[in-house]
CSV table of C-alpha atoms and ligand atoms in Angstrom, one decimal:
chain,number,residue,atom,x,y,z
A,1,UNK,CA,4.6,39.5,-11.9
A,2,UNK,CA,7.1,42.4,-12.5
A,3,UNK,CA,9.0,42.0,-9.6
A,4,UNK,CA,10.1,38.3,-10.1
A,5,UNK,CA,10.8,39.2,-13.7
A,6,UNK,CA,13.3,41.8,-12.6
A,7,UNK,CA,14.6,39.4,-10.4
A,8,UNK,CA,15.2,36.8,-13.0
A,9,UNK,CA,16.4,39.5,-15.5
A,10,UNK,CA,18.9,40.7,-12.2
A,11,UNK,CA,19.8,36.9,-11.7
A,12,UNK,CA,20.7,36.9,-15.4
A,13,UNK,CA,23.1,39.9,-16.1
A,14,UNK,CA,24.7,39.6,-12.3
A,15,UNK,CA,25.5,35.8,-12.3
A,16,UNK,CA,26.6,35.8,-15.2
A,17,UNK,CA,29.2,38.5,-14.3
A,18,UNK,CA,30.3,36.5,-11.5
A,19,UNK,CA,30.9,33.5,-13.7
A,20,UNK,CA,32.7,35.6,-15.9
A,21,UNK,CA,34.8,36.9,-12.5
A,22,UNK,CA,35.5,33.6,-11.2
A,23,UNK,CA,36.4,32.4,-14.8
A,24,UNK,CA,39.0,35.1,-15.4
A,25,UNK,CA,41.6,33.6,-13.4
A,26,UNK,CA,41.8,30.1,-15.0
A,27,UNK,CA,41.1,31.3,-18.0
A,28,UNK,CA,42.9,28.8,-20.8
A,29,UNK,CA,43.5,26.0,-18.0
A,30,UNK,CA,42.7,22.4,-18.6
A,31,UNK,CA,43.4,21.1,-15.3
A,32,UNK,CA,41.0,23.0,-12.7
A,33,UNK,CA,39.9,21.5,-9.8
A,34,UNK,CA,36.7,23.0,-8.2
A,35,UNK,CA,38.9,23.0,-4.9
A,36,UNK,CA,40.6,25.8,-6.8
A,37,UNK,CA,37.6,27.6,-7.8
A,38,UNK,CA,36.1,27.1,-3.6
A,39,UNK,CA,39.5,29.1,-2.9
A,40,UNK,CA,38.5,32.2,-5.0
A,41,UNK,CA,34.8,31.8,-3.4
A,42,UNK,CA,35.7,31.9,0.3
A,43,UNK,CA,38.3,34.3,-0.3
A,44,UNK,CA,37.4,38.6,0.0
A,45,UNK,CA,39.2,40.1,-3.3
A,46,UNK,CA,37.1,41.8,-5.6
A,47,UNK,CA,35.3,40.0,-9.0
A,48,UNK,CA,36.6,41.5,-11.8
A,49,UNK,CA,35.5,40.8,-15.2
A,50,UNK,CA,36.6,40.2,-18.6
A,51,UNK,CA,35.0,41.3,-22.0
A,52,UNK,CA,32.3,38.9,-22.0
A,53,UNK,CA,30.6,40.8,-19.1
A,54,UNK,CA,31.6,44.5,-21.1
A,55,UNK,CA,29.9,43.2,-24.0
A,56,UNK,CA,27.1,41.5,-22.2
A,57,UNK,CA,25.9,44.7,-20.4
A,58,UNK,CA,26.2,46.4,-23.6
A,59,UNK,CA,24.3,44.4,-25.4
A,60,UNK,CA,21.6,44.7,-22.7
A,61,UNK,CA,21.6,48.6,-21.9
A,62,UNK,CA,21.2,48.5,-26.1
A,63,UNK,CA,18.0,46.2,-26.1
A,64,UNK,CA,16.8,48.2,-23.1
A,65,UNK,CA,16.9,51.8,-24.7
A,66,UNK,CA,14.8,50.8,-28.4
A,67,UNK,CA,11.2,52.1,-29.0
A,68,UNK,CA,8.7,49.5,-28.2
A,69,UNK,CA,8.7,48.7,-32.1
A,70,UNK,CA,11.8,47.2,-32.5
A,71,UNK,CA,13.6,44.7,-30.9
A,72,UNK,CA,17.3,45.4,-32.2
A,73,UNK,CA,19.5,48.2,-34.2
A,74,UNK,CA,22.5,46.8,-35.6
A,75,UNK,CA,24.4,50.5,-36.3
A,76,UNK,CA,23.4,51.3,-33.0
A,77,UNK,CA,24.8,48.3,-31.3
A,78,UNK,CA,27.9,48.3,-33.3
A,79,UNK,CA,28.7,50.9,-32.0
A,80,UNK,CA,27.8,50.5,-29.0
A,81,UNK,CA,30.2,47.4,-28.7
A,82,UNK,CA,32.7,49.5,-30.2
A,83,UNK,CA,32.2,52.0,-27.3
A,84,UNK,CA,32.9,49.6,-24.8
A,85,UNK,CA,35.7,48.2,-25.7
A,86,UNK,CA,37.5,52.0,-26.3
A,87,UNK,CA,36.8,52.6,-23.6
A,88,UNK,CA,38.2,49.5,-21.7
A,89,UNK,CA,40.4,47.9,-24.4
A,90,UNK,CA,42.2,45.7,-21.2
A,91,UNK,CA,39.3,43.2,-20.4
A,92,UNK,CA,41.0,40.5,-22.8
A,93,UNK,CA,39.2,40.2,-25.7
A,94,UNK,CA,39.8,37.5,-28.7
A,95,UNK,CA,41.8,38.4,-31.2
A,96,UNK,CA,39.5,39.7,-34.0
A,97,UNK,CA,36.6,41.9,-32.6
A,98,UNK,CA,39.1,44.8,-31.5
A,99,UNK,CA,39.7,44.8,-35.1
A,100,UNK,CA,36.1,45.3,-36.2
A,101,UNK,CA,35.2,47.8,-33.6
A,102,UNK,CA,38.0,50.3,-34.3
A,103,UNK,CA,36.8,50.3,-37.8
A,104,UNK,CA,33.7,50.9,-36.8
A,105,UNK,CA,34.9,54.0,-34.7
A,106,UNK,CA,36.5,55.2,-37.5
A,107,UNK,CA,33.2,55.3,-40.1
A,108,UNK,CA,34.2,51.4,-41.5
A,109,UNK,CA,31.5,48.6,-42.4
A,110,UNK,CA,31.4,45.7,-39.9
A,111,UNK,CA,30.0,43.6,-42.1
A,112,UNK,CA,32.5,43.5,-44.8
A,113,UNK,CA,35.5,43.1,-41.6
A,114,UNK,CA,32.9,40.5,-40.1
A,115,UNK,CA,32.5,38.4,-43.3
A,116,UNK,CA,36.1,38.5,-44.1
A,117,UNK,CA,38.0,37.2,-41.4
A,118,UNK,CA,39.8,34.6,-41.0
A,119,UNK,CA,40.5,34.0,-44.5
A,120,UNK,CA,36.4,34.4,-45.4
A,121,UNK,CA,35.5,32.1,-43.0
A,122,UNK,CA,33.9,34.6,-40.6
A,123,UNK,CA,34.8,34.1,-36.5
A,124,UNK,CA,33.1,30.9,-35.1
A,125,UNK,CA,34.3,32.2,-31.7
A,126,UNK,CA,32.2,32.0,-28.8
A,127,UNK,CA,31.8,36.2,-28.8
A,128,UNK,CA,28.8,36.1,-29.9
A,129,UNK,CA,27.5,33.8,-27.8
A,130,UNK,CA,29.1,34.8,-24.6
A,131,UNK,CA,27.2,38.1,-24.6
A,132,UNK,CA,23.6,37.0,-25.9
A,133,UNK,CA,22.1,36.1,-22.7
A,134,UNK,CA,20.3,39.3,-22.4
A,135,UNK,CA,18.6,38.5,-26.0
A,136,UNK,CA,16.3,36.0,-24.0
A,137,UNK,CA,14.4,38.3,-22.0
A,138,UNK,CA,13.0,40.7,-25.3
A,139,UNK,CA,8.9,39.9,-25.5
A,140,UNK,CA,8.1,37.3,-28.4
A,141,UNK,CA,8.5,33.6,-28.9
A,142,UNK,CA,12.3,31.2,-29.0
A,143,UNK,CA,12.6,31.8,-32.4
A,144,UNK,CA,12.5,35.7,-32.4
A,145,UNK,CA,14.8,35.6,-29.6
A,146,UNK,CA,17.1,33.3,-31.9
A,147,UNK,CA,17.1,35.0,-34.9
A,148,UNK,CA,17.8,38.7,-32.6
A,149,UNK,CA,20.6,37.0,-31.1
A,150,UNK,CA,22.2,35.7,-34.5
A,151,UNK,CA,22.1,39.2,-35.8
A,152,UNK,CA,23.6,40.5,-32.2
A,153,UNK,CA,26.4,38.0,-33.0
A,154,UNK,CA,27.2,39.3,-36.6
A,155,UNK,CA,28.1,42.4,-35.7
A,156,UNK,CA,31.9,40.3,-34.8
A,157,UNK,CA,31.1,36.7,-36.3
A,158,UNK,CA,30.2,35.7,-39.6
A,159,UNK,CA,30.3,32.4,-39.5
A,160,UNK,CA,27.0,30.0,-38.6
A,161,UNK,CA,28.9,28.8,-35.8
A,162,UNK,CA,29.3,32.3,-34.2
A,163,UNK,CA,25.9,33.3,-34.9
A,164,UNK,CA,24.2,30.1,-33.8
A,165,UNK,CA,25.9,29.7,-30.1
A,166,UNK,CA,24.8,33.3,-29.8
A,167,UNK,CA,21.4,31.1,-30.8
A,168,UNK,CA,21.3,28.5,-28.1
A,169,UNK,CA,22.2,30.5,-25.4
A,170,UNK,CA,19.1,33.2,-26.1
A,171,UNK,CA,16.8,30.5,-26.8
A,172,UNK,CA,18.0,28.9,-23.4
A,173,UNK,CA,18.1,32.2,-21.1
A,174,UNK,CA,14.2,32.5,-23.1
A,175,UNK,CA,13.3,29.1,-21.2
A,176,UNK,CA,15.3,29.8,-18.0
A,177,UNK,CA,13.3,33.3,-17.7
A,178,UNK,CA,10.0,31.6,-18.5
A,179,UNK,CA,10.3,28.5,-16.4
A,180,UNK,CA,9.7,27.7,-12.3
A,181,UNK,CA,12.7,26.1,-11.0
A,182,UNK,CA,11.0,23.0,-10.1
A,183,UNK,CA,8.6,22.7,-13.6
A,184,UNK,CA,12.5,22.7,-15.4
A,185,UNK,CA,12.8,19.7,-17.9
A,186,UNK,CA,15.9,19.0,-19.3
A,187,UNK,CA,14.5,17.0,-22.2
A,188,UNK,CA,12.5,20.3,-23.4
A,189,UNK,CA,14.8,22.6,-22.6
A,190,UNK,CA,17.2,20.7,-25.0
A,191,UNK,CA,14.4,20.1,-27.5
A,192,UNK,CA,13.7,24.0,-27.2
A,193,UNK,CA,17.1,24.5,-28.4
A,194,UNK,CA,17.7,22.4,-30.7
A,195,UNK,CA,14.2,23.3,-32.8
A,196,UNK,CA,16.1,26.8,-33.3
A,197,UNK,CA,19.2,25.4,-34.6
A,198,UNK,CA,21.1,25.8,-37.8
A,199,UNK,CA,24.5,24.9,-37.7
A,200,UNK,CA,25.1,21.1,-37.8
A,201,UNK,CA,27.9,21.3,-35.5
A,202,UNK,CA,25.8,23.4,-33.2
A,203,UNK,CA,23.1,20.8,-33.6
A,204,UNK,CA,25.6,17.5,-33.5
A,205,UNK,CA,26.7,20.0,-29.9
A,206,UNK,CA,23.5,19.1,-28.2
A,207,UNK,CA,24.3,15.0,-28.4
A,208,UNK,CA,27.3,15.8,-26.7
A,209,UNK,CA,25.4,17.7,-23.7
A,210,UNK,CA,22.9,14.7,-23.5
A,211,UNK,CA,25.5,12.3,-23.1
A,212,UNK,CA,27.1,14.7,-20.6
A,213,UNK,CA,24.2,14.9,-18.3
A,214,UNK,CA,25.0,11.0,-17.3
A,215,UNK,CA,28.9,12.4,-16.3
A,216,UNK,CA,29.1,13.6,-12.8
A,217,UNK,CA,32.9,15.2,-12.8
A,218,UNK,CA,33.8,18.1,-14.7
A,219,UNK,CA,36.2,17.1,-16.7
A,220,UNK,CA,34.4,14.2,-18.3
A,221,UNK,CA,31.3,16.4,-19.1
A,222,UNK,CA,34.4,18.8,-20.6
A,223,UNK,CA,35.5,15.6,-22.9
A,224,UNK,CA,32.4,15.1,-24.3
A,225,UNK,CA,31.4,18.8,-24.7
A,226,UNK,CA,35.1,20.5,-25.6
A,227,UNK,CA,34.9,24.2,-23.4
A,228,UNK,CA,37.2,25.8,-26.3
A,229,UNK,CA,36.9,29.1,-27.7
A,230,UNK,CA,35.1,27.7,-30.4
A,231,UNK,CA,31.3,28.5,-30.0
A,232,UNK,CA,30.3,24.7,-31.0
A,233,UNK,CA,32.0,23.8,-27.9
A,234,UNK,CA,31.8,26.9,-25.5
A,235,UNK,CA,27.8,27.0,-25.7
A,236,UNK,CA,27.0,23.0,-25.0
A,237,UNK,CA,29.8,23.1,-22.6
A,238,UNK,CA,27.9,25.9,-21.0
A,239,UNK,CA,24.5,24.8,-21.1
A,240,UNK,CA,26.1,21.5,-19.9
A,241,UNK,CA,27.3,22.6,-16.8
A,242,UNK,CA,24.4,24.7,-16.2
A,243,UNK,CA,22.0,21.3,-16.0
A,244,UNK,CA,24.1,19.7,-13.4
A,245,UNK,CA,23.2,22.5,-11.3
A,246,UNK,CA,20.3,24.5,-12.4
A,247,UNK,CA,18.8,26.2,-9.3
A,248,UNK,CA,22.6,26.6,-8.3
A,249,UNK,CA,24.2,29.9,-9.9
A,250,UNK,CA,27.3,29.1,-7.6
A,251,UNK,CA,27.2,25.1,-7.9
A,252,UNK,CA,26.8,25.7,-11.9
A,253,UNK,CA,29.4,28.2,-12.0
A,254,UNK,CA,31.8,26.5,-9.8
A,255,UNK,CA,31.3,23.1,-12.2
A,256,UNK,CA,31.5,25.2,-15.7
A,257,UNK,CA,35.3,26.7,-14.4
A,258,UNK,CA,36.2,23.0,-13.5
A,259,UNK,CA,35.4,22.1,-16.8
A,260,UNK,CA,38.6,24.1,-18.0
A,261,UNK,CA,39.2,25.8,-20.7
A,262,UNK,CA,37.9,28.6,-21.8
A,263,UNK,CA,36.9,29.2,-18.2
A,264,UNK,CA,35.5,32.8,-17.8
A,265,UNK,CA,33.0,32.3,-21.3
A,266,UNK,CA,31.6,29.1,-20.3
A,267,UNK,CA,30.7,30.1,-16.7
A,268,UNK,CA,29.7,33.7,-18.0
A,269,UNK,CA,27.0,31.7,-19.7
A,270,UNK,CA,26.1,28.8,-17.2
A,271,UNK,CA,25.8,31.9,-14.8
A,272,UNK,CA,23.3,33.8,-17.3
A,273,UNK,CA,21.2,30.5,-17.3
A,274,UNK,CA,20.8,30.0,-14.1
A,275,UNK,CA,20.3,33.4,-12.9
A,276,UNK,CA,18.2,33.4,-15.2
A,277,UNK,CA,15.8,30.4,-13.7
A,278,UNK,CA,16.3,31.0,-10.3
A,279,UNK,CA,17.0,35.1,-10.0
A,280,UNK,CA,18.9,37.6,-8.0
A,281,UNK,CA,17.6,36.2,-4.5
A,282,UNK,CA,19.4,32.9,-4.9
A,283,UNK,CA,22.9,34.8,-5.0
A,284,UNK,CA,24.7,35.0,-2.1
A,285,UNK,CA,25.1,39.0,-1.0
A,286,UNK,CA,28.6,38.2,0.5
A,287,UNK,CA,29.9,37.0,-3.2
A,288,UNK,CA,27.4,40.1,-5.4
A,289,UNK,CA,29.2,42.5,-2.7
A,290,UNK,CA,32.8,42.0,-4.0
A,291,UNK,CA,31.6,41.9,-8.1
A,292,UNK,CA,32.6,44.9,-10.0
A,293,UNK,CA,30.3,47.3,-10.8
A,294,UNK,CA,27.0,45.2,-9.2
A,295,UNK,CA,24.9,48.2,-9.0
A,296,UNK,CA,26.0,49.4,-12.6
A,297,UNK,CA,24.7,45.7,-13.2
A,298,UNK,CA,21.6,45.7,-11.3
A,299,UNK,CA,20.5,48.9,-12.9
A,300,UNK,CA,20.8,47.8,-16.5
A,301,UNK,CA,18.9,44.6,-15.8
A,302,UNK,CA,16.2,46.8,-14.6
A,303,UNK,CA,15.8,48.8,-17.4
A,304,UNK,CA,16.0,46.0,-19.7
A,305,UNK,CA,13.0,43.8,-17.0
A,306,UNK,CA,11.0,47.3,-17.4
A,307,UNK,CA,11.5,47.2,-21.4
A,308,UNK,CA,10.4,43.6,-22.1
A,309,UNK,CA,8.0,42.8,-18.9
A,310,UNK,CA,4.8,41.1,-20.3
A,311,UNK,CA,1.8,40.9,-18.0
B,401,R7I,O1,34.9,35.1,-30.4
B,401,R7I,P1,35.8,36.2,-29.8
B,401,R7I,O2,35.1,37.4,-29.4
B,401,R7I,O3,36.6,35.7,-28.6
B,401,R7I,C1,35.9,35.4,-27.4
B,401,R7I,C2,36.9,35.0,-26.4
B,401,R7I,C3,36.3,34.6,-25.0
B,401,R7I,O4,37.1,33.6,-24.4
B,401,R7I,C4,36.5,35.9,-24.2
B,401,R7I,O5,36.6,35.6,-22.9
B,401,R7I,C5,37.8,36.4,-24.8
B,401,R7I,O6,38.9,35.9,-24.1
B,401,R7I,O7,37.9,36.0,-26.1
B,401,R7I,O8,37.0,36.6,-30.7
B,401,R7I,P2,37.5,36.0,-32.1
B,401,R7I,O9,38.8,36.6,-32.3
B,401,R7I,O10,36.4,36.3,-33.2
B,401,R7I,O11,37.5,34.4,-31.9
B,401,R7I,C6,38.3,33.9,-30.9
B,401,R7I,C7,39.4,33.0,-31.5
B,401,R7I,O12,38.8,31.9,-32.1
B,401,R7I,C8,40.2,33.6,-32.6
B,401,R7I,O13,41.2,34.5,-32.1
B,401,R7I,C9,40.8,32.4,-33.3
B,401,R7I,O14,41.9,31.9,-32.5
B,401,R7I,C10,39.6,31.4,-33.2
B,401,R7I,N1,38.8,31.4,-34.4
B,401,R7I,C11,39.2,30.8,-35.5
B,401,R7I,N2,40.2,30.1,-35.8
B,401,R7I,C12,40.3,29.6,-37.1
B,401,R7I,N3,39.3,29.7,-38.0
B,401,R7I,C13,37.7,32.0,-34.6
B,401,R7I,N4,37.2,31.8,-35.9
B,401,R7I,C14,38.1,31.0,-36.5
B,401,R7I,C15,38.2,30.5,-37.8
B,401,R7I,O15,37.4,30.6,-38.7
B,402,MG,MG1,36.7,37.1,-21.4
B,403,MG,MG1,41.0,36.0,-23.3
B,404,MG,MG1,36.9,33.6,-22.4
């Protein structure tokens, strides 16, 4: 019914900001213990978060505010991204995408930026990735949602990689949305994913997660995984942690920032899954009071529930 969908789409967009909040501060740290992580959760400062949450909410007031008959405008959203980060140029974002979206402020083409950075390759950061969640909750089947969330990801990353962690994550926030926290089955949630794949290293990713799910510490799920900026590495790290906790938001968070690495990304996105499966309810008020902007949050995962509810 409507209401559980907008508390899904609200468990979504908000845990994922608080992933991305408790990430921020270990950010690029290999050696985080989830005793760290506990400190920042039982203490009262504010949540603040990074790019991935700027983009994120971007990307979702974007898919929110099209016409019923389509389900993405790249120009649009270009700009939109470009907006954002004007606007708030301090969140820490990776090193290329600033580059695109002053361009792109300034009348340039992202695609021909996109396509030829670093050295041709095209960004296989996790950019695109980190901000896709909100792709999984547009009407239409896993493979719509992965091919929307590949063209959300070009807009900064060329390369497969980029585009296809942007991929899995949509296709697994499409599953999360669409599933009853007890009916959730690993094995087709991974067999979901992987059937919308491209990439091979994307693909080869998802052997890594399996063999993950028989680690119980952080840091050996991390080994197998990687949590690097990389998006081969960032998205199965994510999706990794998110399965050893899925009705969990805070367990699944609390495990993704123990992984290390690239901390605030990896929860951002194991926070967007399980919100995702279990919504808003399952978030404790005491933590969703001290995250930045929460009602700024909450409102554009309502207009984006309202947009793509399906009786
Ligand atoms: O992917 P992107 O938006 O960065 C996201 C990260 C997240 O951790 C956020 O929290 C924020 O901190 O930034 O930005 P990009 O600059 O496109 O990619 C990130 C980095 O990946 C680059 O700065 C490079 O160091 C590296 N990288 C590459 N290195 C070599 N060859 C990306 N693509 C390549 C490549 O093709
Ligand atoms: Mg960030
Ligand atoms: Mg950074
Ligand atoms: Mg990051």
């Amino acid at each position: 019914d409507p209401d559980s969908w907008r508390a899904r789409v609200r468990g979504c967009l908000l845990a994922g900001a608080l992933g991305d909040s408790l990430g921020r501060p270990f950010e690029g740290e290999w050696a985080v213990t989830e005793h760290a992580v506990a400190e920042v959760l039982s203490g009262a400062g504010a949540l603040t978060w990074t790019d991935d949450t700027s983009l994120m909410v971007a990307l979702a007031e974007h898919l929110a505010g099209l016409p019923e008959t389509t389900d993405l405008d790249d120009e649009a959203l270009a700009r939109s991204f470009a907006r954002a980060w004007h606007a708030e140029p301090h969140r820490g974002y990776g090193a290329n995408p600033p580059r695109i979206f002053a361009a792109v402020l300034t009348g340039g083409d992202w695609r021909d930026l996109a396509r030829d950075s670093f050295g041709g390759a095209g960004s296989l950061g996790n950019g695109g990735a980190m901000r896709a969640a909100p792709v999984g909750a547009l009407p239409g089947g896993p493979e719509h949602a992965a091919d929307v969330a590949r063209q959300t990801a070009a807009i900064t990353h060329a390369h497969p990689d980029g585009q296809d962690g942007a991929a899995l994550i949509a296709v697994a926030t499409w599953f999360c949305l669409r599933t009853r926290p007890d009916d959730l089955d690993p094995a087709e949630l991974l067999s979901t994913v992987a059937g919308h794949l491209r990439s091979p290293s994307l693909i080869t990713a998802l052997d890594a997660v399996v063999a993950g799910l028989a680690e119980d510490e952080p840091a050996d799920v991390a080994r197998r995984t990687g949590t690097g900026i990389a998006a081969a590495e960032a998205a199965p790290a994510a999706l990794s942690a998110f399965l050893h906790h899925p009705a969990d938001p805070v367990a699944a968070i609390t495990f993704a920032v123990a992984m290390g690495g690239d901390t605030d990304t990896v929860a951002t996105m194991s926070g967007c899954l399980s919100g995702a499966l279990v919504g808003e309810q399952r978030l404790p008020d005491g933590l969703v009071a001290r995250l930045e902007a929460a009602s700024r949050i909450r409102a554009v995962a309502d207009a984006l529930a309202e947009r793509t509810y399906r009786p």
